[in-house]
Short mmCIF file of C-alpha atoms and ligand atoms in Angstrom, two decimals:
data_model
loop_
_atom_site.label_atom_id
_atom_site.label_comp_id
_atom_site.label_asym_id
_atom_site.label_seq_id
_atom_site.Cartn_x
_atom_site.Cartn_y
_atom_site.Cartn_z
CA MET A 122 13.23 6.39 2.57
CA LYS A 123 14.42 9.92 2.39
CA VAL A 124 12.70 13.16 2.34
CA ASP A 125 15.10 15.75 1.36
CA GLY A 126 18.14 13.71 2.91
CA LYS A 127 16.38 12.97 6.11
CA HIS A 128 15.02 9.48 6.66
CA PHE A 129 11.39 9.09 7.44
CA ARG A 130 9.04 6.26 8.02
CA SER A 131 5.41 6.60 7.52
CA ILE A 132 4.37 5.81 11.09
CA TRP A 133 6.11 5.48 14.42
CA ARG A 134 5.88 5.52 18.24
CA GLU A 135 6.47 9.06 19.43
CA ARG A 136 9.01 9.98 22.04
CA ASP A 137 6.48 9.91 24.69
CA GLY A 138 6.42 6.21 24.24
CA TRP A 139 2.81 5.58 23.65
CA SER A 140 1.27 8.18 21.18
CA VAL A 141 1.66 7.38 17.51
CA GLY A 142 2.93 9.63 14.71
CA ALA A 143 2.16 9.41 11.13
CA ILE A 144 2.51 11.40 8.04
CA ASP A 145 -0.86 12.92 7.00
CA GLN A 146 -1.12 11.70 3.50
CA ARG A 147 -4.28 13.67 2.61
CA ARG A 148 -2.09 16.81 2.72
CA LEU A 149 0.61 15.68 0.43
CA PRO A 150 2.14 16.79 -1.82
CA HIS A 151 1.25 20.32 -0.72
CA GLU A 152 2.08 20.19 2.79
CA PHE A 153 3.99 17.97 5.00
CA VAL A 154 2.21 17.61 8.22
CA VAL A 155 2.62 14.85 11.08
CA ALA A 156 -0.48 13.73 12.89
CA LYS A 157 -0.53 12.47 16.36
CA LEU A 158 -2.84 9.51 17.07
CA THR A 159 -3.64 9.01 20.74
CA SER A 160 -6.82 6.72 20.77
CA CYS A 161 -8.24 3.73 19.02
CA GLU A 162 -10.77 5.79 17.55
CA ASP A 163 -8.00 8.40 16.12
CA ALA A 164 -6.34 5.30 14.41
CA ALA A 165 -9.80 3.95 12.94
CA VAL A 166 -10.66 7.46 11.65
CA ALA A 167 -7.12 7.96 10.17
CA ILE A 168 -7.69 4.62 8.28
CA ARG A 169 -11.05 5.61 7.23
CA ASP A 170 -10.47 9.00 6.16
CA MET A 171 -7.09 8.15 4.46
CA LEU A 172 -4.81 9.95 6.61
CA VAL A 173 -2.81 6.78 6.38
CA ARG A 174 -3.56 4.32 3.39
CA GLY A 175 -1.89 1.57 1.42
CA ALA A 176 -2.50 -2.08 2.63
CA PRO A 177 0.69 -2.63 4.83
CA LEU A 178 0.25 0.70 6.40
CA ILE A 179 -3.48 0.20 7.33
CA GLY A 180 -2.28 -2.96 9.01
CA ALA A 181 0.45 -1.28 10.96
CA THR A 182 -1.89 1.61 12.07
CA ALA A 183 -4.52 -0.98 13.07
CA ALA A 184 -2.04 -2.72 15.48
CA TYR A 185 -1.14 0.52 17.15
CA GLY A 186 -4.74 1.23 17.25
CA MET A 187 -5.12 -1.83 19.37
CA ALA A 188 -2.18 -0.91 21.52
CA LEU A 189 -3.86 2.66 22.10
CA ALA A 190 -7.05 0.87 22.99
CA MET A 191 -5.37 -1.31 25.60
CA ARG A 192 -4.13 1.74 27.36
CA GLU A 193 -7.78 3.01 27.65
CA ASN A 194 -9.49 -0.35 28.44
CA ALA A 195 -7.79 -3.70 28.56
CA SER A 196 -10.56 -5.81 29.59
CA ASP A 197 -11.81 -8.66 27.40
CA ALA A 198 -14.66 -6.27 26.42
CA GLY A 199 -12.19 -3.56 25.52
CA LEU A 200 -10.33 -5.88 23.32
CA LYS A 201 -13.42 -6.87 21.56
CA ARG A 202 -14.61 -3.39 20.92
CA ALA A 203 -11.14 -2.19 19.64
CA TYR A 204 -11.02 -5.24 17.18
CA GLU A 205 -14.63 -4.50 16.09
CA THR A 206 -13.84 -0.65 15.70
CA LEU A 207 -10.94 -1.12 13.73
CA VAL A 208 -11.74 -3.97 11.49
CA VAL A 209 -14.54 -2.31 9.80
CA ALA A 210 -12.41 1.04 9.03
CA ARG A 211 -11.83 -0.15 5.35
CA PRO A 212 -12.91 -3.25 3.57
CA THR A 213 -10.51 -4.36 0.91
CA ALA A 214 -6.95 -4.43 2.21
CA ILE A 215 -6.79 -7.69 4.01
CA ASN A 216 -3.57 -6.61 6.01
CA LEU A 217 -5.98 -4.81 8.44
CA LYS A 218 -7.66 -8.08 9.44
CA TRP A 219 -4.31 -9.74 9.38
CA ALA A 220 -2.71 -7.39 11.82
CA LEU A 221 -5.81 -7.13 14.15
CA ASP A 222 -5.96 -11.08 14.14
CA GLU A 223 -2.16 -11.07 15.16
CA MET A 224 -2.86 -8.49 17.92
CA ARG A 225 -5.79 -10.40 19.25
CA ALA A 226 -3.89 -13.79 19.27
CA THR A 227 -1.05 -12.12 21.38
CA LEU A 228 -3.32 -10.14 23.70
CA ALA A 229 -6.53 -12.57 24.31
CA PRO A 230 -4.40 -15.39 26.50
CA ILE A 231 -2.84 -12.86 28.79
CA ASP A 232 -3.79 -10.95 31.80
CA PRO A 233 -5.45 -7.62 31.10
CA ALA A 234 -2.88 -5.87 33.34
CA GLU A 235 -0.21 -7.03 30.89
CA ARG A 236 -2.15 -6.14 27.78
CA ALA A 237 -1.04 -2.62 26.95
CA GLU A 238 2.76 -3.39 27.25
CA ALA A 239 2.26 -6.44 25.27
CA ALA A 240 0.21 -4.66 22.61
CA TYR A 241 2.95 -1.96 21.93
CA ALA A 242 5.57 -4.78 21.75
CA ARG A 243 3.76 -6.65 19.07
CA ALA A 244 2.77 -3.67 17.20
CA ASP A 245 6.31 -2.60 16.99
CA GLU A 246 7.30 -6.25 15.75
CA ILE A 247 4.67 -6.03 12.90
CA VAL A 248 6.03 -2.60 12.02
CA GLU A 249 9.60 -4.05 11.89
CA GLN A 250 8.37 -6.97 10.21
CA ASP A 251 6.91 -4.98 7.33
CA VAL A 252 10.30 -3.31 6.90
CA GLU A 253 12.31 -6.54 6.67
CA ILE A 254 9.54 -7.97 4.39
CA ASN A 255 10.00 -5.08 2.08
CA ARG A 256 13.73 -5.47 2.03
CA GLY A 257 13.16 -8.97 0.99
CA ILE A 258 10.75 -7.83 -1.81
CA ALA A 259 13.69 -5.19 -2.89
CA GLY A 260 16.08 -7.90 -3.36
CA ASN A 261 13.99 -10.28 -5.33
CA GLY A 262 12.59 -7.61 -7.44
CA LEU A 263 16.00 -6.15 -8.07
CA LYS A 264 17.05 -9.40 -10.06
CA LEU A 265 14.05 -8.65 -12.44
CA ILE A 266 15.41 -4.93 -13.04
CA GLU A 267 18.89 -6.28 -13.37
CA ALA A 268 18.07 -8.72 -15.97
CA ILE A 269 16.36 -5.96 -17.97
CA ALA A 270 19.30 -3.60 -17.41
CA ALA A 271 21.79 -6.41 -18.65
CA LYS A 272 19.93 -6.73 -21.91
CA LYS A 273 20.19 -2.88 -22.71
CA PRO A 274 23.70 -1.83 -21.40
CA GLY A 275 23.74 1.98 -20.68
CA GLU A 276 20.26 2.29 -21.27
CA VAL A 277 17.33 3.34 -18.76
CA VAL A 278 14.99 0.69 -17.60
CA ASN A 279 11.41 2.09 -17.67
CA VAL A 280 9.18 0.82 -14.89
CA LEU A 281 5.42 1.55 -14.91
CA THR A 282 3.42 1.70 -11.65
CA HIS A 283 -0.05 2.45 -10.44
CA CYS A 284 -1.36 4.14 -7.54
CA ASN A 285 1.15 4.54 -4.56
CA ALA A 286 2.61 1.16 -3.25
CA GLY A 287 5.73 3.09 -2.16
CA TRP A 288 7.27 3.63 1.27
CA LEU A 289 4.17 6.05 2.14
CA ALA A 290 1.97 2.91 1.69
CA THR A 291 4.03 0.68 4.02
CA VAL A 292 6.26 1.44 6.91
CA ASP A 293 9.40 1.93 4.82
CA TRP A 294 10.67 0.90 1.26
CA GLY A 295 7.22 0.27 -0.22
CA THR A 296 6.46 -3.04 -2.25
CA ALA A 297 6.31 -2.15 -5.80
CA THR A 298 8.93 0.63 -5.30
CA ALA A 299 11.33 -1.42 -3.07
CA PRO A 300 13.11 -2.96 -6.03
CA ILE A 301 13.09 0.41 -7.72
CA TYR A 302 14.75 2.07 -4.80
CA LEU A 303 17.32 -0.77 -4.47
CA ALA A 304 18.07 -0.46 -8.25
CA HIS A 305 18.50 3.09 -8.02
CA GLU A 306 20.73 2.65 -5.07
CA ARG A 307 23.14 0.25 -6.91
CA GLY A 308 23.35 2.69 -9.62
CA ILE A 309 21.11 1.06 -12.34
CA LYS A 310 19.64 3.74 -14.49
CA VAL A 311 15.83 3.43 -13.81
CA HIS A 312 12.93 5.63 -14.72
CA VAL A 313 9.44 5.35 -13.44
CA TRP A 314 6.06 6.05 -15.37
CA VAL A 315 3.84 7.11 -12.54
CA ASP A 316 -0.02 6.52 -13.22
CA GLU A 317 -1.79 9.49 -11.71
CA THR A 318 -4.35 7.16 -10.48
CA ARG A 319 -7.69 9.10 -10.57
CA PRO A 320 -9.74 9.84 -8.58
CA ARG A 321 -7.66 10.27 -5.33
CA ASN A 322 -4.52 10.72 -7.50
CA GLN A 323 -2.12 8.53 -5.21
CA GLY A 324 0.28 8.42 -8.13
CA ALA A 325 0.59 12.02 -8.72
CA SER A 326 0.29 13.20 -5.29
CA LEU A 327 2.17 10.38 -3.29
CA THR A 328 4.38 8.23 -5.60
CA ALA A 329 5.73 11.13 -7.48
CA TRP A 330 6.27 12.94 -4.21
CA GLU A 331 8.30 10.17 -2.65
CA LEU A 332 10.22 9.28 -5.88
CA GLY A 333 11.12 13.15 -6.25
CA HIS A 334 12.15 13.62 -2.71
CA HIS A 335 14.35 10.38 -2.91
CA GLY A 336 15.76 11.59 -6.04
CA VAL A 337 14.39 8.68 -8.46
CA PRO A 338 13.84 9.84 -12.08
CA HIS A 339 9.97 9.62 -12.96
CA THR A 340 7.31 11.08 -14.98
CA VAL A 341 3.63 11.40 -14.01
CA ILE A 342 1.23 10.34 -16.67
CA PRO A 343 -2.59 10.40 -17.03
CA ASP A 344 -4.07 7.07 -16.26
CA ASN A 345 -4.86 6.26 -19.91
CA THR A 346 -1.29 6.63 -21.13
CA GLY A 347 0.15 3.32 -20.34
CA GLY A 348 -1.18 1.41 -23.38
CA HIS A 349 0.33 3.82 -25.67
CA LEU A 350 3.73 3.65 -24.07
CA MET A 351 3.63 -0.12 -23.94
CA GLN A 352 2.97 -0.17 -27.65
CA HIS A 353 6.05 1.91 -28.40
CA GLY A 354 8.43 -0.22 -26.32
CA MET A 355 8.55 2.46 -23.65
CA VAL A 356 7.71 0.34 -20.75
CA ASP A 357 10.00 -2.54 -19.99
CA LEU A 358 8.23 -3.92 -17.02
CA ALA A 359 5.22 -3.00 -14.83
CA ILE A 360 5.29 -3.31 -11.09
CA VAL A 361 2.21 -2.70 -8.88
CA GLY A 362 1.19 -3.31 -5.35
CA THR A 363 -2.08 -5.17 -3.97
CA ASP A 364 -4.53 -4.83 -1.41
CA ARG A 365 -5.35 -8.75 -1.53
CA VAL A 366 -4.16 -11.56 -3.26
CA ALA A 367 -6.56 -14.56 -3.36
CA ALA A 368 -5.35 -18.32 -2.93
CA ASN A 369 -5.76 -18.58 -6.75
CA GLY A 370 -3.40 -15.79 -7.39
CA ASP A 371 -5.96 -13.20 -8.52
CA VAL A 372 -4.69 -9.73 -7.42
CA CYS A 373 -6.89 -6.93 -6.17
CA ASN A 374 -5.37 -3.41 -6.33
CA LYS A 375 -6.33 0.15 -7.05
CA ILE A 376 -8.96 0.73 -9.62
CA GLY A 377 -7.46 0.76 -13.03
CA THR A 378 -4.81 -2.03 -12.27
CA TYR A 379 -6.64 -4.43 -14.35
CA LEU A 380 -6.64 -2.14 -17.53
CA LYS A 381 -2.82 -1.94 -17.23
CA ALA A 382 -2.61 -5.70 -16.91
CA LEU A 383 -4.48 -6.15 -20.20
CA ALA A 384 -2.45 -3.62 -21.96
CA ALA A 385 0.81 -5.08 -20.72
CA HIS A 386 -0.58 -8.61 -21.73
CA ASP A 387 -1.30 -7.38 -25.25
CA ASN A 388 2.08 -5.92 -25.67
CA GLY A 389 4.21 -8.44 -24.06
CA VAL A 390 5.19 -6.31 -21.20
CA PRO A 391 5.95 -8.28 -18.04
CA PHE A 392 3.35 -7.38 -15.24
CA TYR A 393 4.55 -7.98 -11.79
CA VAL A 394 2.77 -7.56 -8.52
CA ALA A 395 4.92 -7.05 -5.41
CA LEU A 396 3.41 -8.20 -2.19
CA PRO A 397 4.29 -8.85 1.43
CA SER A 398 2.97 -12.24 2.55
CA PRO A 399 0.18 -10.73 5.09
CA THR A 400 -1.44 -9.39 1.89
CA ILE A 401 -2.30 -12.94 0.91
CA ASP A 402 -5.69 -14.25 1.84
CA PHE A 403 -5.89 -17.90 1.69
CA ALA A 404 -9.53 -17.85 2.87
CA VAL A 405 -10.55 -16.25 -0.46
CA ASP A 406 -10.51 -18.93 -3.43
CA ASP A 407 -11.57 -16.70 -6.30
CA GLY A 408 -10.54 -13.09 -6.12
CA ILE A 409 -13.02 -11.67 -8.75
CA ARG A 410 -15.93 -13.27 -7.18
CA ASP A 411 -15.11 -12.91 -3.34
CA ILE A 412 -12.84 -9.86 -2.59
CA PRO A 413 -15.18 -6.99 -1.32
CA ILE A 414 -14.49 -3.81 -3.42
CA GLU A 415 -14.77 -0.58 -1.46
CA GLN A 416 -16.84 2.18 -2.90
CA ARG A 417 -15.93 5.70 -1.65
CA SER A 418 -17.66 8.90 -1.59
CA GLY A 419 -18.69 10.54 -5.13
CA THR A 420 -16.87 13.57 -4.04
CA GLU A 421 -13.63 12.01 -4.82
CA VAL A 422 -14.87 11.92 -8.50
CA THR A 423 -16.61 15.31 -8.60
CA ASP A 424 -14.15 17.40 -6.95
CA MET A 425 -10.27 18.07 -7.32
CA THR A 426 -8.30 19.62 -4.81
CA GLY A 427 -4.96 21.53 -5.68
CA ARG A 428 -2.70 24.63 -5.27
CA THR A 429 -3.69 27.82 -6.99
CA ALA A 430 -1.18 30.17 -8.71
CA ASP A 431 -1.49 32.35 -5.84
CA GLY A 432 -0.32 29.43 -3.44
CA ARG A 433 -3.88 28.71 -1.96
CA LEU A 434 -5.34 25.11 -1.62
CA GLU A 435 -8.53 25.10 -3.27
CA THR A 436 -11.17 22.32 -3.92
CA VAL A 437 -13.19 22.64 -7.25
CA ARG A 438 -16.07 20.67 -8.78
CA ILE A 439 -15.22 19.04 -12.29
CA VAL A 440 -18.48 17.31 -12.87
CA PRO A 441 -21.67 18.77 -13.85
CA GLU A 442 -24.09 19.31 -10.78
CA GLY A 443 -26.45 16.44 -10.73
CA SER A 444 -24.59 13.95 -12.86
CA PRO A 445 -24.47 10.68 -10.99
CA VAL A 446 -20.90 9.16 -10.41
CA ALA A 447 -19.52 5.87 -9.49
CA ASN A 448 -16.41 5.30 -7.43
CA TYR A 449 -15.20 1.81 -7.25
CA ALA A 450 -11.84 1.97 -5.41
CA PHE A 451 -10.29 -1.32 -6.39
CA ASP A 452 -10.44 -3.93 -9.16
CA VAL A 453 -9.25 -7.58 -9.58
CA THR A 454 -6.72 -8.47 -12.20
CA PRO A 455 -6.95 -12.14 -12.82
CA ALA A 456 -4.01 -14.33 -12.15
CA ARG A 457 -3.58 -15.30 -15.84
CA LEU A 458 -2.50 -11.75 -16.47
CA VAL A 459 0.14 -11.56 -13.79
CA THR A 460 3.71 -12.44 -14.86
CA GLY A 461 4.76 -13.02 -11.38
CA LEU A 462 4.47 -12.32 -7.49
CA ILE A 463 7.41 -10.70 -5.98
CA THR A 464 7.33 -11.61 -2.31
CA GLU A 465 10.04 -11.77 0.35
CA ARG A 466 10.38 -15.51 -0.35
CA GLY A 467 11.25 -15.12 -4.07
CA VAL A 468 9.18 -14.49 -7.33
CA LEU A 469 6.29 -16.75 -7.50
CA LYS A 470 3.93 -17.78 -10.07
CA ALA A 471 0.49 -16.27 -9.59
CA ASP A 472 -1.27 -19.66 -9.00
CA ARG A 473 -2.49 -21.82 -5.85
CA ALA A 474 0.24 -24.22 -5.86
CA SER A 475 3.05 -21.64 -5.90
CA LEU A 476 1.44 -19.50 -3.15
CA ALA A 477 0.81 -22.57 -1.00
CA ALA A 478 4.19 -23.90 -1.36
CA ALA A 479 5.98 -20.61 -0.51
CA PHE A 480 3.77 -19.95 2.53
CA PRO A 481 2.57 -23.38 4.04
CA GLU A 482 2.30 -21.79 7.51
CA ARG A 483 -0.28 -19.36 6.23
CA ILE A 484 -2.39 -22.33 4.73
CA ALA A 485 -2.22 -23.88 8.13
CA ALA A 486 -3.36 -20.86 9.92
CA ALA A 487 -6.10 -20.11 7.46
CA ALA A 488 -7.47 -23.69 8.13
CA GLU A 489 -7.81 -23.02 11.92
C1 LIG B 654 1.96 -1.54 -0.84
S1 LIG B 654 0.51 -0.72 -1.03
C2 LIG B 654 -0.55 -1.84 -2.09
C3 LIG B 654 -2.00 -1.27 -2.22
O1 LIG B 654 -2.52 -0.90 -1.07
C4 LIG B 654 -1.86 0.04 -2.95
O2 LIG B 654 -1.61 -0.35 -4.37
C5 LIG B 654 -3.16 0.68 -3.22
O3 LIG B 654 -3.98 0.28 -4.01
C6 LIG B 654 -3.62 1.75 -2.14
O4 LIG B 654 -5.02 2.10 -2.09
P1 LIG B 654 -5.49 3.20 -1.09
O5 LIG B 654 -6.81 3.39 -1.54
O6 LIG B 654 -4.48 4.46 -1.51
O7 LIG B 654 -5.33 2.61 0.26
#
């Protein structure tokens, strides 16, 4: 997508052919800084510290992390170590394990001397596949936006989204934002309500930044505002992303997604989840029971970083010293609250049969 007219992706192979460039998302929206990853450890730290984040981008970074590892040590032991280092970098987004499994399946059977080149080639494929998948999601989700636009000619279609499931969370296009960008390109009047998404504020810091730089009308709202807007007919549909969809259609996403789904259900607002197929975990039967929920540092709750009036970046504490805090990073929205799953293979019902019918090859792989 575009940053002030120039096309960017969130991650890429640098001109030297081996190191990896990525936008440092911890610095946005205040500074646009590109980080250079030169080792497997760099990739693992980038994922853990959220220099990169968002389920598909975590997977893409891990794939390049394996490639960087193969330059250093392409032995069987090196492959095992790289996998084990990267797979624990963050627990909830299944795209991380999916990408690492793909890389290992490519690399394990071949001669160590050929592994580095093969690893870069497979990582590049994973990255390109992400972009293609998101284009598919864009086209399938566009139909939903078009249908709403057709019912209110000349009026704006209002979409609510949570966290950042935009191009910064993927390689390009995003998942939840892909249909929005396409609708905007096609001249449909679309406006996005952007949940700020405490505690890390991915909505306020990242979604607002990318929509703004691409020229898509949007408004940042405090997290608790969605219910009010829905009660007053100010949201036509909600589209969110996800870090893992269970085989039964339960959807794990950024903390607070569940509350939005409840409010949408109560107000008859369609609640869609956009996802690439690598985000489906057919090994998990019941999302609420079995998806691991990451708990992050309490400082994300106690502290806020922002730009002061005189232009400095400053971190301040907003919670009394000594007050305990909890920081659950994700929650699970039960399938019954999900109107549909926007995938690269169409808009599906959030249930076991629909997911299995759309992605039979993934079921077969999960059974292996
Ligand atoms: C297309 S990204 C989908 C999800 O990964 C996204 O909605 C989300 O919850 C990101 O969480 P984050 O903690 O910023 O990695």
